[in-house]
mmCIF file of N, CA, C and O in Angstrom:
data_model
loop_
_atom_site.group_PDB
_atom_site.id
_atom_site.type_symbol
_atom_site.label_atom_id
_atom_site.label_comp_id
_atom_site.label_asym_id
_atom_site.label_seq_id
_atom_site.Cartn_x
_atom_site.Cartn_y
_atom_site.Cartn_z
ATOM 1 N N GLU D 29 67.323 186.688 97.946
ATOM 2 C CA GLU D 29 66.845 187.741 98.979
ATOM 3 C C GLU D 29 65.712 188.272 98.980
ATOM 4 O O GLU D 29 64.250 187.413 99.658
ATOM 5 N N THR D 30 65.520 188.897 98.211
ATOM 6 C CA THR D 30 64.471 189.989 97.569
ATOM 7 C C THR D 30 63.142 188.964 96.952
ATOM 8 O O THR D 30 62.746 189.431 96.756
ATOM 9 N N LEU D 31 63.461 188.280 96.196
ATOM 10 C CA LEU D 31 63.110 186.997 95.240
ATOM 11 C C LEU D 31 62.532 186.114 96.174
ATOM 12 O O LEU D 31 60.873 186.121 96.414
ATOM 13 N N GLU D 32 62.621 185.789 96.722
ATOM 14 C CA GLU D 32 61.540 184.974 97.941
ATOM 15 C C GLU D 32 60.698 185.996 99.094
ATOM 16 O O GLU D 32 60.093 185.019 98.777
ATOM 17 N N GLU D 33 61.361 187.471 99.435
ATOM 18 C CA GLU D 33 61.108 187.979 100.230
ATOM 19 C C GLU D 33 59.257 188.132 98.696
ATOM 20 O O GLU D 33 58.164 187.825 99.461
ATOM 21 N N LEU D 34 59.131 188.573 97.602
ATOM 22 C CA LEU D 34 58.288 188.568 96.956
ATOM 23 C C LEU D 34 57.429 187.019 96.926
ATOM 24 O O LEU D 34 56.606 187.272 95.986
ATOM 25 N N LEU D 35 57.620 185.318 96.982
ATOM 26 C CA LEU D 35 57.068 184.747 96.566
ATOM 27 C C LEU D 35 56.021 184.640 98.208
ATOM 28 O O LEU D 35 56.338 183.109 98.374
ATOM 29 N N VAL D 36 56.665 184.280 98.568
ATOM 30 C CA VAL D 36 55.720 183.960 99.773
ATOM 31 C C VAL D 36 54.406 184.254 100.076
ATOM 32 O O VAL D 36 54.338 183.215 100.316
ATOM 33 N N PRO D 37 54.269 184.961 100.027
ATOM 34 C CA PRO D 37 52.864 185.156 99.631
ATOM 35 C C PRO D 37 52.377 184.057 98.763
ATOM 36 O O PRO D 37 50.926 183.734 98.591
ATOM 37 N N LEU D 38 52.633 183.987 97.873
ATOM 38 C CA LEU D 38 52.591 182.817 97.046
ATOM 39 C C LEU D 38 52.244 181.389 97.788
ATOM 40 O O LEU D 38 52.047 180.321 96.790
ATOM 41 N N ASP D 39 52.942 180.969 98.165
ATOM 42 C CA ASP D 39 53.057 180.038 98.620
ATOM 43 C C ASP D 39 52.114 179.411 99.468
ATOM 44 O O ASP D 39 51.004 178.619 99.640
ATOM 45 N N GLY D 40 51.453 180.943 99.766
ATOM 46 C CA GLY D 40 50.044 180.774 101.051
ATOM 47 C C GLY D 40 48.926 181.068 100.404
ATOM 48 O O GLY D 40 48.176 179.242 100.447
ATOM 49 N N ALA D 41 49.107 181.183 98.941
ATOM 50 C CA ALA D 41 47.736 181.908 97.923
ATOM 51 C C ALA D 41 47.751 179.957 97.814
ATOM 52 O O ALA D 41 47.230 179.552 97.085
ATOM 53 N N ARG D 42 48.298 179.307 97.413
ATOM 54 C CA ARG D 42 48.729 177.869 96.941
ATOM 55 C C ARG D 42 48.349 176.754 97.881
ATOM 56 O O ARG D 42 47.203 175.948 97.206
ATOM 57 N N THR D 43 48.000 176.984 98.961
ATOM 58 C CA THR D 43 47.667 176.260 100.060
ATOM 59 C C THR D 43 46.114 176.570 99.616
ATOM 60 O O THR D 43 45.490 175.341 99.828
ATOM 61 N N ALA D 44 46.333 177.803 99.546
ATOM 62 C CA ALA D 44 44.250 178.421 99.683
ATOM 63 C C ALA D 44 43.188 177.758 98.032
ATOM 64 O O ALA D 44 42.417 177.145 97.921
ATOM 65 N N LEU D 45 44.865 177.022 96.258
ATOM 66 C CA LEU D 45 44.333 177.415 95.442
ATOM 67 C C LEU D 45 43.714 176.375 95.355
ATOM 68 O O LEU D 45 43.265 175.780 94.525
ATOM 69 N N LEU D 46 44.924 175.081 96.426
ATOM 70 C CA LEU D 46 44.741 173.601 95.297
ATOM 71 C C LEU D 46 43.416 173.340 96.250
ATOM 72 O O LEU D 46 43.270 171.804 95.342
ATOM 73 N N PRO D 47 42.601 172.865 97.090
ATOM 74 C CA PRO D 47 41.579 172.283 97.125
ATOM 75 C C PRO D 47 40.268 172.933 95.782
ATOM 76 O O PRO D 47 39.305 172.239 95.844
ATOM 77 N N LEU D 48 41.224 174.190 95.453
ATOM 78 C CA LEU D 48 39.274 174.203 94.107
ATOM 79 C C LEU D 48 40.084 173.407 92.828
ATOM 80 O O LEU D 48 39.079 173.674 91.418
ATOM 81 N N ILE D 49 41.426 172.695 92.280
ATOM 82 C CA ILE D 49 41.330 171.997 91.708
ATOM 83 C C ILE D 49 40.235 170.831 90.826
ATOM 84 O O ILE D 49 39.950 170.298 92.279
ATOM 85 N N GLY D 50 39.624 170.945 90.816
ATOM 86 C CA GLY D 50 38.754 169.619 89.685
ATOM 87 C C GLY D 50 37.237 170.473 90.470
ATOM 88 O O GLY D 50 36.771 170.007 89.777
ATOM 89 N N MET D 51 37.492 171.229 91.162
ATOM 90 C CA MET D 51 35.639 172.172 90.678
ATOM 91 C C MET D 51 35.705 172.588 89.033
ATOM 92 O O MET D 51 36.100 173.305 89.236
ATOM 93 N N PRO D 52 34.632 172.882 89.362
ATOM 94 C CA PRO D 52 34.147 173.377 88.730
ATOM 95 C C PRO D 52 34.486 174.605 88.258
ATOM 96 O O PRO D 52 34.536 175.549 88.727
ATOM 97 N N CYS D 53 35.106 175.578 86.599
ATOM 98 C CA CYS D 53 34.963 177.194 87.238
ATOM 99 C C CYS D 53 34.148 177.343 87.410
ATOM 100 O O CYS D 53 34.276 178.589 87.868
ATOM 101 N N GLN D 54 33.368 177.666 86.538
ATOM 102 C CA GLN D 54 31.554 178.583 87.705
ATOM 103 C C GLN D 54 31.559 178.789 88.604
ATOM 104 O O GLN D 54 31.198 179.743 88.618
ATOM 105 N N GLN D 55 32.201 178.200 89.403
ATOM 106 C CA GLN D 55 32.394 177.406 90.465
ATOM 107 C C GLN D 55 33.239 178.840 91.269
ATOM 108 O O GLN D 55 33.411 179.313 92.304
ATOM 109 N N VAL D 56 33.990 178.191 91.016
ATOM 110 C CA VAL D 56 35.356 178.957 91.737
ATOM 111 C C VAL D 56 36.543 180.395 90.956
ATOM 112 O O VAL D 56 37.126 180.507 91.472
ATOM 113 N N HIS D 57 35.407 180.459 89.800
ATOM 114 C CA HIS D 57 36.167 181.877 89.080
ATOM 115 C C HIS D 57 36.240 183.147 88.879
ATOM 116 O O HIS D 57 37.747 183.259 89.807
ATOM 117 N N ARG D 58 35.242 182.782 90.788
ATOM 118 C CA ARG D 58 35.086 185.242 91.546
ATOM 119 C C ARG D 58 36.582 184.046 92.131
ATOM 120 O O ARG D 58 37.197 185.910 92.020
ATOM 121 N N GLN D 59 36.796 183.590 92.441
ATOM 122 C CA GLN D 59 38.260 183.081 93.160
ATOM 123 C C GLN D 59 39.165 183.564 93.331
ATOM 124 O O GLN D 59 40.121 183.916 93.440
ATOM 125 N N LEU D 60 39.255 182.876 92.092
ATOM 126 C CA LEU D 60 40.909 183.411 91.101
ATOM 127 C C LEU D 60 41.498 184.499 91.239
ATOM 128 O O LEU D 60 41.622 184.721 91.229
ATOM 129 N N ARG D 61 39.675 184.826 90.718
ATOM 130 C CA ARG D 61 40.083 186.310 90.476
ATOM 131 C C ARG D 61 40.355 187.482 90.853
ATOM 132 O O ARG D 61 41.097 188.063 91.516
ATOM 133 N N GLU D 62 40.062 187.309 92.403
ATOM 134 C CA GLU D 62 40.233 187.473 93.611
ATOM 135 C C GLU D 62 41.759 187.733 93.851
ATOM 136 O O GLU D 62 42.155 188.437 93.913
ATOM 137 N N MET D 63 41.748 186.269 94.099
ATOM 138 C CA MET D 63 43.575 185.890 94.520
ATOM 139 C C MET D 63 44.160 186.579 93.831
ATOM 140 O O MET D 63 45.308 186.827 93.705
ATOM 141 N N ALA D 64 44.567 186.661 92.636
ATOM 142 C CA ALA D 64 45.321 187.485 91.119
ATOM 143 C C ALA D 64 45.074 188.194 90.933
ATOM 144 O O ALA D 64 47.045 189.258 91.635
ATOM 145 N N ALA D 65 44.114 189.094 91.422
ATOM 146 C CA ALA D 65 44.015 190.957 92.065
ATOM 147 C C ALA D 65 44.639 191.017 92.934
ATOM 148 O O ALA D 65 44.843 191.719 93.391
ATOM 149 N N SER D 66 44.884 189.942 94.485
ATOM 150 C CA SER D 66 45.494 190.055 95.122
ATOM 151 C C SER D 66 46.935 190.539 95.758
ATOM 152 O O SER D 66 47.619 190.887 96.306
ATOM 153 N N LEU D 67 47.658 189.967 95.327
ATOM 154 C CA LEU D 67 48.626 189.115 94.841
ATOM 155 C C LEU D 67 49.316 189.877 93.564
ATOM 156 O O LEU D 67 48.864 189.826 92.920
ATOM 157 N N GLN D 68 50.573 190.913 94.508
ATOM 158 C CA GLN D 68 50.996 191.818 93.124
ATOM 159 C C GLN D 68 52.048 191.459 92.237
ATOM 160 O O GLN D 68 52.479 191.296 91.451
ATOM 161 N N THR D 69 52.044 190.060 92.426
ATOM 162 C CA THR D 69 53.523 189.529 91.679
ATOM 163 C C THR D 69 52.844 188.370 90.084
ATOM 164 O O THR D 69 53.603 187.683 89.491
ATOM 165 N N VAL D 70 51.652 188.369 91.267
ATOM 166 C CA VAL D 70 51.068 187.712 89.671
ATOM 167 C C VAL D 70 50.024 188.539 89.003
ATOM 168 O O VAL D 70 49.260 189.542 89.322
ATOM 169 N N ARG D 71 49.795 187.789 87.275
ATOM 170 C CA ARG D 71 49.060 188.308 86.821
ATOM 171 C C ARG D 71 47.692 187.210 86.427
ATOM 172 O O ARG D 71 47.076 188.122 86.138
ATOM 173 N N THR D 72 48.087 186.454 86.601
ATOM 174 C CA THR D 72 46.211 185.239 86.135
ATOM 175 C C THR D 72 46.991 184.142 87.480
ATOM 176 O O THR D 72 47.969 183.781 87.592
ATOM 177 N N ILE D 73 45.824 183.406 86.737
ATOM 178 C CA ILE D 73 46.144 181.891 87.985
ATOM 179 C C ILE D 73 45.581 181.575 87.080
ATOM 180 O O ILE D 73 44.308 181.528 86.505
ATOM 181 N N ALA D 74 45.860 179.421 87.041
ATOM 182 C CA ALA D 74 45.112 179.218 86.251
ATOM 183 C C ALA D 74 45.467 177.330 86.826
ATOM 184 O O ALA D 74 45.700 177.258 87.639
ATOM 185 N N LEU D 75 43.629 177.448 86.458
ATOM 186 C CA LEU D 75 44.077 175.568 86.994
ATOM 187 C C LEU D 75 43.637 174.158 86.331
ATOM 188 O O LEU D 75 43.675 174.161 85.128
ATOM 189 N N VAL D 76 44.651 173.613 86.431
ATOM 190 C CA VAL D 76 45.047 172.304 85.839
ATOM 191 C C VAL D 76 44.603 171.407 86.170
ATOM 192 O O VAL D 76 44.865 170.368 87.298
ATOM 193 N N SER D 77 43.646 170.252 85.364
ATOM 194 C CA SER D 77 43.754 169.047 85.273
ATOM 195 C C SER D 77 43.820 167.854 84.765
ATOM 196 O O SER D 77 43.852 168.145 82.734
ATOM 197 N N ASP D 78 45.002 166.942 84.708
ATOM 198 C CA ASP D 78 45.678 165.747 83.980
ATOM 199 C C ASP D 78 45.489 167.010 82.618
ATOM 200 O O ASP D 78 45.749 166.296 81.280
ATOM 201 N N GLY D 79 46.560 167.362 83.009
ATOM 202 C CA GLY D 79 47.454 168.030 81.708
ATOM 203 C C GLY D 79 46.707 169.415 80.608
ATOM 204 O O GLY D 79 47.116 169.963 79.759
ATOM 205 N N THR D 80 45.543 169.505 80.937
ATOM 206 C CA THR D 80 44.823 170.727 80.933
ATOM 207 C C THR D 80 44.342 171.890 81.610
ATOM 208 O O THR D 80 43.337 171.302 82.505
ATOM 209 N N LEU D 81 44.553 173.178 80.471
ATOM 210 C CA LEU D 81 44.682 173.408 81.518
ATOM 211 C C LEU D 81 42.245 174.056 81.847
ATOM 212 O O LEU D 81 42.257 174.173 79.846
ATOM 213 N N TYR D 82 42.364 174.442 82.680
ATOM 214 C CA TYR D 82 40.915 174.471 82.418
ATOM 215 C C TYR D 82 39.834 175.871 83.122
ATOM 216 O O TYR D 82 38.552 176.269 82.504
ATOM 217 N N CYS D 83 40.575 176.643 83.669
ATOM 218 C CA CYS D 83 39.971 177.127 84.140
ATOM 219 C C CYS D 83 40.741 178.430 83.817
ATOM 220 O O CYS D 83 42.041 178.574 85.198
ATOM 221 N N SER D 84 41.008 179.830 84.426
ATOM 222 C CA SER D 84 42.169 180.699 84.100
ATOM 223 C C SER D 84 40.563 182.178 84.858
ATOM 224 O O SER D 84 39.990 182.589 84.384
ATOM 225 N N SER D 85 42.107 182.785 85.428
ATOM 226 C CA SER D 85 41.560 183.805 85.980
ATOM 227 C C SER D 85 40.946 185.000 85.452
ATOM 228 O O SER D 85 40.119 185.623 85.173
ATOM 229 N N ILE D 86 41.633 184.849 84.374
ATOM 230 C CA ILE D 86 41.149 186.294 83.368
ATOM 231 C C ILE D 86 40.425 185.534 82.116
ATOM 232 O O ILE D 86 38.944 186.901 82.228
ATOM 233 N N PHE D 87 40.261 184.138 81.387
ATOM 234 C CA PHE D 87 39.576 184.757 80.701
ATOM 235 C C PHE D 87 38.349 182.975 80.462
ATOM 236 O O PHE D 87 37.748 182.811 79.988
ATOM 237 N N GLY D 88 37.599 182.903 81.805
ATOM 238 C CA GLY D 88 37.416 181.840 83.092
ATOM 239 C C GLY D 88 37.897 180.439 81.770
ATOM 240 O O GLY D 88 38.154 180.134 82.612
ATOM 241 N N GLU D 89 36.229 179.892 81.654
ATOM 242 C CA GLU D 89 36.382 178.886 80.766
ATOM 243 C C GLU D 89 37.296 178.152 79.524
ATOM 244 O O GLU D 89 37.310 178.605 78.822
ATOM 245 N N ARG D 90 38.136 177.079 79.536
ATOM 246 C CA ARG D 90 39.118 176.714 78.806
ATOM 247 C C ARG D 90 38.992 175.732 78.552
ATOM 248 O O ARG D 90 38.792 174.576 79.690
ATOM 249 N N ASN D 91 39.711 175.027 77.567
ATOM 250 C CA ASN D 91 39.796 173.178 77.308
ATOM 251 C C ASN D 91 41.452 173.804 76.697
ATOM 252 O O ASN D 91 41.324 172.692 75.092
ATOM 253 N N VAL D 92 42.764 173.963 76.961
ATOM 254 C CA VAL D 92 43.558 173.584 75.980
ATOM 255 C C VAL D 92 44.463 173.811 76.594
ATOM 256 O O VAL D 92 45.328 173.718 78.249
ATOM 257 N N PRO D 93 45.207 172.431 76.327
ATOM 258 C CA PRO D 93 46.807 171.465 77.087
ATOM 259 C C PRO D 93 47.583 172.603 77.624
ATOM 260 O O PRO D 93 48.037 173.158 76.606
ATOM 261 N N VAL D 94 47.661 172.384 78.521
ATOM 262 C CA VAL D 94 48.471 173.164 78.766
ATOM 263 C C VAL D 94 49.959 173.288 78.685
ATOM 264 O O VAL D 94 50.787 174.275 78.400
ATOM 265 N N HIS D 95 50.075 172.636 77.615
ATOM 266 C CA HIS D 95 51.406 171.595 77.448
ATOM 267 C C HIS D 95 51.775 173.119 76.088
ATOM 268 O O HIS D 95 52.677 173.854 75.655
ATOM 269 N N GLN D 96 50.492 172.847 75.151
ATOM 270 C CA GLN D 96 50.012 174.229 73.877
ATOM 271 C C GLN D 96 50.925 175.212 74.727
ATOM 272 O O GLN D 96 51.306 176.609 74.323
ATOM 273 N N LEU D 97 50.865 175.622 76.587
ATOM 274 C CA LEU D 97 50.809 177.511 76.724
ATOM 275 C C LEU D 97 52.237 177.455 76.977
ATOM 276 O O LEU D 97 53.128 177.961 77.531
ATOM 277 N N GLN D 98 52.019 176.004 77.860
ATOM 278 C CA GLN D 98 53.730 176.190 78.111
ATOM 279 C C GLN D 98 54.447 175.004 78.300
ATOM 280 O O GLN D 98 54.353 173.823 78.746
ATOM 281 N N PRO D 99 55.626 175.137 77.240
ATOM 282 C CA PRO D 99 55.866 173.455 77.477
ATOM 283 C C PRO D 99 56.656 173.057 77.854
ATOM 284 O O PRO D 99 56.548 171.623 77.946
ATOM 285 N N HIS D 100 57.027 173.708 79.375
ATOM 286 C CA HIS D 100 57.521 173.144 79.884
ATOM 287 C C HIS D 100 56.961 172.020 80.822
ATOM 288 O O HIS D 100 56.974 171.109 82.465
ATOM 289 N N LEU D 101 55.513 172.384 80.935
ATOM 290 C CA LEU D 101 54.143 171.863 81.616
ATOM 291 C C LEU D 101 53.308 170.197 81.403
ATOM 292 O O LEU D 101 53.698 171.441 79.992
ATOM 293 N N PRO D 102 52.946 170.064 81.540
ATOM 294 C CA PRO D 102 52.789 169.254 82.650
ATOM 295 C C PRO D 102 55.194 169.314 83.310
ATOM 296 O O PRO D 102 55.102 168.426 82.690
ATOM 297 N N ALA D 103 54.854 168.693 84.110
ATOM 298 C CA ALA D 103 56.705 168.574 85.291
ATOM 299 C C ALA D 103 56.523 167.149 86.206
ATOM 300 O O ALA D 103 55.126 168.013 86.632
ATOM 301 N N ALA D 104 57.264 166.494 86.363
ATOM 302 C CA ALA D 104 57.278 165.084 86.925
ATOM 303 C C ALA D 104 57.115 166.353 88.398
ATOM 304 O O ALA D 104 56.926 165.056 89.683
ATOM 305 N N LYS D 105 58.004 167.234 88.734
ATOM 306 C CA LYS D 105 57.737 167.995 90.469
ATOM 307 C C LYS D 105 57.659 169.029 90.537
ATOM 308 O O LYS D 105 56.762 169.110 88.688
ATOM 309 N N PRO D 106 57.006 169.605 91.127
ATOM 310 C CA PRO D 106 56.602 170.806 91.586
ATOM 311 C C PRO D 106 57.913 171.176 91.035
ATOM 312 O O PRO D 106 58.583 171.549 91.021
ATOM 313 N N LEU D 107 56.703 173.127 90.115
ATOM 314 C CA LEU D 107 57.707 173.238 89.888
ATOM 315 C C LEU D 107 57.779 174.987 89.261
ATOM 316 O O LEU D 107 56.178 175.114 89.355
ATOM 317 N N MET D 108 58.301 176.209 89.738
ATOM 318 C CA MET D 108 58.214 177.708 89.693
ATOM 319 C C MET D 108 58.419 178.549 89.182
ATOM 320 O O MET D 108 60.131 178.205 89.170
ATOM 321 N N ARG D 109 58.007 178.608 88.757
ATOM 322 C CA ARG D 109 59.588 178.890 86.657
ATOM 323 C C ARG D 109 58.079 180.228 86.540
ATOM 324 O O ARG D 109 56.805 180.629 85.495
ATOM 325 N N LEU D 110 59.200 181.363 85.989
ATOM 326 C CA LEU D 110 58.789 182.801 86.128
ATOM 327 C C LEU D 110 59.101 183.504 84.452
ATOM 328 O O LEU D 110 60.084 182.336 83.698
ATOM 329 N N SER D 111 57.530 183.639 83.889
ATOM 330 C CA SER D 111 57.624 183.891 83.190
ATOM 331 C C SER D 111 56.953 184.728 81.745
ATOM 332 O O SER D 111 56.282 185.663 82.907
ATOM 333 N N ARG D 112 56.976 185.045 80.721
ATOM 334 C CA ARG D 112 55.965 186.349 80.519
ATOM 335 C C ARG D 112 56.016 185.937 79.786
ATOM 336 O O ARG D 112 55.245 184.490 79.008
ATOM 337 N N ASP D 113 54.543 187.343 79.332
ATOM 338 C CA ASP D 113 53.759 186.866 78.035
ATOM 339 C C ASP D 113 53.609 185.999 77.190
ATOM 340 O O ASP D 113 55.000 186.900 76.734
ATOM 341 N N SER D 114 53.165 185.725 76.406
ATOM 342 C CA SER D 114 53.051 186.042 75.163
ATOM 343 C C SER D 114 51.958 186.450 73.796
ATOM 344 O O SER D 114 51.320 186.648 74.374
#
């Protein structure tokens, strides 16, 4: 139940973030940083398009295959996975 309560704000954030996918990083980077700062359970937010992480709330523009950073991604179904920084 406690974990569920922690995840509820993430569902709302996901809804707000979905329209940003595909937009240029320069255009949405500030919004990503503000969203990551406002969510207590999130360290970073990344936008992924066609299997490539192209925008990070921490690093800005990127060009990294998401599989290189998170081997379980991309996934065929929606997936929420807790992980630690490497």
